[in-house]
Short mmCIF file of C-alpha atoms in Angstrom, two decimals:
data_model
loop_
_atom_site.label_atom_id
_atom_site.label_comp_id
_atom_site.label_asym_id
_atom_site.label_seq_id
_atom_site.Cartn_x
_atom_site.Cartn_y
_atom_site.Cartn_z
CA MET A 1 -0.02 0.01 0.07
CA LEU A 2 1.49 3.32 -1.09
CA PHE A 3 1.26 6.23 1.43
CA TYR A 4 3.48 8.93 2.75
CA PRO A 5 5.03 7.90 6.23
CA SER A 6 4.57 11.38 7.58
CA VAL A 7 0.79 11.30 6.78
CA ARG A 8 0.31 8.07 8.66
CA ASP A 9 2.47 9.38 11.46
CA HIS A 10 0.23 12.40 12.06
CA GLY A 11 -2.76 10.15 12.40
CA VAL A 12 -0.69 8.01 14.92
CA ALA A 13 0.33 11.04 16.91
CA LEU A 14 -3.37 12.36 16.92
CA CYS A 15 -4.59 9.09 18.28
CA GLU A 16 -1.95 8.72 21.05
CA ARG A 17 -2.56 12.24 22.20
CA ALA A 18 -6.21 11.46 22.55
CA GLY A 19 -5.54 8.39 24.82
CA TYR A 20 -5.28 5.56 22.38
CA ASP A 21 -2.60 2.74 22.14
CA VAL A 22 -1.66 2.55 18.45
CA THR A 23 -0.18 -0.44 16.44
CA VAL A 24 1.46 0.22 13.18
CA ARG A 25 0.68 -2.64 10.81
CA ASP A 26 2.72 -4.05 7.88
CA ASP A 27 -0.45 -6.06 6.47
CA SER A 28 -1.34 -4.43 3.15
CA ARG A 29 -4.88 -6.08 3.40
CA GLY A 30 -5.99 -3.69 6.12
CA PRO A 31 -5.50 -0.20 7.55
CA PRO A 32 -1.88 0.71 8.11
CA ALA A 33 -2.52 1.46 11.85
CA LEU A 34 -5.00 0.66 14.40
CA ALA A 35 -5.75 2.61 17.58
CA THR A 36 -7.29 0.95 20.56
CA PRO A 37 -9.00 3.26 23.30
CA THR A 38 -7.65 3.42 26.81
CA ASP A 39 -9.62 4.17 29.84
CA ASP A 40 -8.79 7.86 29.48
CA ALA A 41 -9.40 8.08 25.71
CA ILE A 42 -11.31 10.85 23.88
CA GLY A 43 -13.57 9.57 21.17
CA LEU A 44 -12.99 10.51 17.65
CA VAL A 45 -16.63 10.69 16.39
CA ASP A 46 -18.20 10.69 19.86
CA ARG A 47 -16.00 12.16 22.33
CA ALA A 48 -17.87 10.44 25.19
CA ASN A 49 -17.90 6.90 23.59
CA PRO A 50 -14.46 6.21 22.14
CA GLN A 51 -14.28 3.34 19.73
CA PRO A 52 -11.33 1.60 18.09
CA VAL A 53 -9.91 3.60 15.04
CA ALA A 54 -8.66 2.57 11.76
CA ILE A 55 -5.89 5.03 10.64
CA GLU A 56 -6.03 5.35 6.88
CA PRO A 57 -3.24 7.58 5.26
CA LEU A 58 -4.11 8.59 1.68
CA THR A 59 -2.23 9.83 -1.39
CA GLU A 60 -3.72 12.38 -3.53
CA ALA A 61 -4.74 9.55 -5.96
CA ASP A 62 -6.63 7.70 -3.04
CA VAL A 63 -8.91 10.94 -2.71
CA GLY A 64 -12.12 9.89 -4.50
CA PRO A 65 -15.05 7.61 -4.12
CA SER A 66 -13.16 4.46 -5.19
CA GLY A 67 -10.29 4.99 -2.82
CA LEU A 68 -12.34 6.20 0.19
CA VAL A 69 -15.67 4.37 0.36
CA PRO A 70 -14.15 0.74 0.33
CA ARG A 71 -11.73 1.73 3.10
CA PHE A 72 -14.62 3.39 5.12
CA VAL A 73 -16.90 0.08 4.57
CA ASP A 74 -13.87 -2.05 5.98
CA ALA A 75 -13.94 0.10 9.16
CA VAL A 76 -17.56 -0.01 9.66
CA GLN A 77 -17.77 -3.70 9.04
CA GLU A 78 -15.03 -4.20 11.83
CA ASP A 79 -16.91 -1.76 14.20
CA ARG A 80 -14.27 1.00 13.83
CA ASP A 81 -14.19 4.56 13.45
CA CYS A 82 -12.07 5.55 10.50
CA LEU A 83 -9.63 8.39 10.59
CA PHE A 84 -8.50 9.57 7.08
CA VAL A 85 -5.27 11.52 6.96
CA VAL A 86 -4.54 13.45 3.68
CA PRO A 87 -1.20 15.01 2.77
CA SER A 88 -0.57 18.64 2.92
CA THR A 89 0.84 19.64 -0.20
CA GLU A 90 0.84 23.41 -0.48
CA GLU A 91 -2.86 24.41 -0.43
CA MET A 92 -3.93 21.06 -1.74
CA GLY A 93 -4.50 19.63 1.70
CA THR A 94 -7.53 21.66 2.53
CA THR A 95 -8.94 20.80 -0.97
CA LEU A 96 -8.32 17.07 -0.39
CA THR A 97 -10.04 17.28 2.95
CA GLN A 98 -13.19 18.86 1.49
CA VAL A 99 -13.31 16.08 -1.12
CA VAL A 100 -13.27 13.34 1.57
CA ALA A 101 -16.03 15.37 3.39
CA THR A 102 -18.07 15.66 0.31
CA VAL A 103 -17.98 12.08 -0.54
CA LEU A 104 -18.61 10.63 2.90
CA GLY A 105 -21.00 13.27 4.04
CA ASP A 106 -24.66 13.70 3.51
CA PRO A 107 -25.88 12.02 1.51
CA ALA A 108 -23.35 9.48 2.86
CA CYS A 109 -21.39 7.88 0.05
CA LEU A 110 -23.75 8.96 -2.66
CA ALA A 111 -23.25 11.45 -5.44
CA ALA A 112 -26.72 12.78 -5.16
CA ASP A 113 -30.04 11.61 -3.51
CA GLY A 114 -33.29 13.18 -4.76
CA PRO A 115 -36.96 12.59 -5.20
CA ASP A 116 -36.49 10.85 -8.50
CA GLY A 117 -33.77 8.56 -7.21
CA ARG A 118 -30.17 8.46 -6.28
CA GLN A 119 -27.00 9.01 -8.31
CA PHE A 120 -24.06 6.60 -7.52
CA TYR A 121 -20.31 7.12 -7.39
CA SER A 122 -18.15 4.49 -9.53
CA GLY A 123 -16.20 1.97 -7.50
CA PRO A 124 -13.07 0.15 -8.36
CA ASP A 125 -14.91 -3.06 -9.25
CA ARG A 126 -16.26 -4.02 -12.68
CA VAL A 127 -19.79 -5.32 -13.70
CA PRO A 128 -19.87 -9.05 -14.28
CA LEU A 129 -22.47 -10.35 -16.64
CA SER A 130 -24.49 -13.60 -16.61
CA ASP A 131 -22.66 -15.07 -19.54
CA GLY A 132 -19.25 -14.76 -17.91
CA THR A 133 -18.39 -11.62 -19.71
CA TYR A 134 -17.93 -8.14 -18.31
CA ALA A 135 -19.77 -4.98 -19.28
CA CYS A 136 -17.91 -2.15 -21.19
CA ALA A 137 -19.15 0.88 -23.01
CA ARG A 138 -18.24 2.96 -25.99
CA ALA A 139 -18.00 6.11 -24.09
CA PRO A 140 -15.44 7.81 -22.16
CA ALA A 141 -14.92 6.26 -18.54
CA ASP A 142 -15.36 9.57 -16.75
CA ASP A 143 -18.65 10.38 -18.46
CA LEU A 144 -20.35 7.08 -17.33
CA GLN A 145 -22.96 7.89 -14.46
CA TRP A 146 -25.11 5.36 -12.79
CA ARG A 147 -28.47 6.73 -11.66
CA GLU A 148 -31.87 5.72 -10.45
CA VAL A 149 -35.13 6.64 -12.24
CA ARG A 150 -38.53 6.46 -10.98
CA VAL A 151 -41.07 5.53 -13.60
CA ASP A 152 -44.07 4.25 -11.51
CA GLY A 153 -45.12 3.49 -7.80
CA GLY A 154 -42.47 0.64 -7.72
CA ARG A 155 -38.72 0.53 -7.08
CA PRO A 156 -36.73 2.86 -9.46
CA ARG A 157 -34.93 1.26 -12.08
CA LEU A 158 -31.14 1.61 -12.64
CA GLU A 159 -29.87 3.43 -15.61
CA LEU A 160 -26.18 3.75 -16.93
CA GLY A 161 -26.08 7.19 -18.81
CA VAL A 162 -23.67 9.21 -20.66
CA GLY A 163 -25.04 12.85 -20.31
CA THR A 164 -28.61 12.50 -21.38
CA GLU A 165 -28.13 9.21 -23.48
CA VAL A 166 -29.00 5.91 -21.68
CA VAL A 167 -26.63 3.10 -22.66
CA ALA A 168 -27.84 0.38 -20.27
CA VAL A 169 -30.92 -0.32 -18.11
CA LEU A 170 -31.43 -2.76 -15.19
CA GLU A 171 -34.54 -3.48 -13.27
CA HIS A 172 -33.17 -2.03 -10.03
CA VAL A 173 -29.89 -1.86 -8.11
CA ASP A 174 -30.34 -5.53 -6.85
CA SER A 175 -30.13 -6.67 -10.60
CA LEU A 176 -26.41 -5.89 -10.43
CA ALA A 177 -25.85 -9.20 -8.64
CA ASP A 178 -26.91 -11.04 -11.79
CA ALA A 179 -26.91 -8.59 -14.69
CA GLY A 180 -27.99 -9.92 -17.90
CA ARG A 181 -25.75 -9.61 -21.20
CA HIS A 182 -28.72 -8.28 -23.12
CA ALA A 183 -28.66 -5.13 -20.73
CA PHE A 184 -25.39 -3.87 -22.36
CA GLN A 185 -24.61 -3.27 -25.87
CA HIS A 186 -20.93 -3.96 -25.37
CA ALA A 187 -19.05 -6.61 -23.21
CA TYR A 188 -15.54 -7.99 -23.17
CA ARG A 189 -13.84 -11.33 -22.26
CA ARG A 190 -10.36 -12.57 -22.02
CA ALA A 191 -9.68 -14.93 -25.17
CA ASP A 192 -7.65 -18.11 -24.97
CA ASP A 193 -4.64 -16.22 -26.56
CA GLY A 194 -4.67 -13.59 -23.55
CA GLN A 195 -6.21 -10.88 -25.86
CA PHE A 196 -9.32 -8.86 -24.58
CA GLU A 197 -12.07 -9.28 -27.12
CA VAL A 198 -14.95 -6.57 -27.11
CA THR A 199 -18.27 -7.91 -28.43
CA GLU A 200 -21.46 -6.40 -29.58
CA GLY A 201 -24.02 -9.01 -29.53
CA ASP A 202 -22.27 -12.14 -30.71
CA GLU A 203 -19.88 -10.41 -32.96
CA VAL A 204 -16.14 -9.52 -31.86
CA VAL A 205 -15.70 -5.73 -32.77
CA ALA A 206 -12.30 -5.08 -31.36
CA ARG A 207 -9.31 -6.80 -29.66
CA PHE A 208 -6.86 -5.33 -27.21
CA PRO A 209 -3.87 -6.61 -25.11
CA GLY A 210 -5.44 -5.45 -22.00
CA PRO A 211 -7.84 -3.16 -20.10
CA THR A 212 -5.63 -0.01 -20.30
CA ALA A 213 -5.50 -0.47 -24.25
CA MET A 214 -9.37 -0.98 -24.13
CA ARG A 215 -9.72 2.40 -22.35
CA ARG A 216 -7.36 4.16 -24.76
CA GLY A 217 -9.39 2.40 -27.70
CA GLY A 218 -12.63 3.85 -26.45
CA TYR A 219 -14.07 0.69 -24.75
CA PRO A 220 -13.55 1.29 -21.07
CA PRO A 221 -14.84 -1.27 -18.57
CA VAL A 222 -18.19 -0.25 -16.77
CA PRO A 223 -17.44 0.36 -13.14
CA MET A 224 -19.68 -1.19 -10.51
CA PRO A 225 -21.73 1.42 -8.86
CA LEU A 226 -21.11 1.98 -5.09
CA VAL A 227 -24.61 1.20 -3.80
CA PRO A 228 -24.53 1.84 0.11
CA GLU A 229 -26.97 -0.93 1.04
CA HIS A 230 -24.77 -3.31 -0.88
CA LEU A 231 -21.65 -2.40 1.06
CA PHE A 232 -22.42 -1.49 4.66
CA PRO A 233 -23.70 -3.81 7.19
CA ALA A 234 -27.27 -3.37 8.11
CA GLY A 235 -27.62 -0.56 10.75
CA GLY A 236 -24.05 0.28 10.06
CA ASP A 237 -23.26 4.10 11.13
CA ARG A 238 -22.19 5.93 7.97
CA SER A 239 -21.21 9.04 10.20
CA ARG A 240 -18.18 7.17 11.67
CA TRP A 241 -15.42 9.03 9.91
CA ALA A 242 -13.04 11.88 10.22
CA VAL A 243 -10.43 13.55 8.13
CA CYS A 244 -7.32 15.62 9.11
CA GLN A 245 -4.09 16.86 7.43
CA PRO A 246 -0.61 17.08 9.05
CA ASP A 247 -0.27 20.91 8.90
CA GLY A 248 -3.94 21.18 10.71
CA GLY A 249 -2.59 20.48 14.21
CA ALA A 250 -5.22 18.68 16.41
CA ASP A 251 -8.15 19.76 14.16
CA VAL A 252 -10.15 16.84 12.55
CA LEU A 253 -13.23 17.30 10.27
CA THR A 254 -16.19 14.95 11.16
CA ALA A 255 -19.83 14.84 9.98
CA ALA A 256 -20.50 17.32 12.80
CA GLY A 257 -17.89 19.88 11.75
CA LEU A 258 -14.40 20.93 12.41
CA ALA A 259 -12.93 20.83 15.92
CA ALA A 260 -9.67 20.08 17.88
CA TRP A 261 -9.40 16.42 18.89
CA ASP A 262 -8.02 16.94 22.28
#
């Protein structure tokens, strides 16, 4: 896991000053540091109710929905608060802090939540299809947007759009668990020779050596939307996060606002 040691160490120092015992970890499958409250600890999210804290140092590349939400979900699943620490690079630190708060704040882990349905952030995973292929689209990856659309009194359907154009439709968000090949115009698979074949219907329309070449060739894989109820445990508290930066002293930003953690 790539991070700046000074960024991690700021989170460690904050937790220790707030009365936590901190263990720095080398296991790349979890947070780089874990903080356990002592009897005198001050809670990160709830000052009167200290909980274990996952310390998650970030690089600039991590500060976005696909980097933040999976880390936060892991913390909530383990019944921990999550302290994100962003680098302070000139004036960028404050901007990165604001991005974290925007992604994790209200509406929690959603791009938007309105009367007509929700808009979802794109995650790091891809959309598998019922025939063993994966969905891709003939559109720039950054332009793809998953959104719900209400059409009657039932559950909102799920649409993948590029601007006002709809490129895929699913019955609802739970349909992502078994998405039919028919829902997407394009899909891709890895052929026996290692090449990535893009198909339209039953026809192979393009071949690439890998996903990077697919993106450059105009067929990016479709990202799985980050649907909160698919990620968080039932009843999981989505406010159990905070963010800080090394040049911010003891200040941490939580869902309740900015305050010194001491």
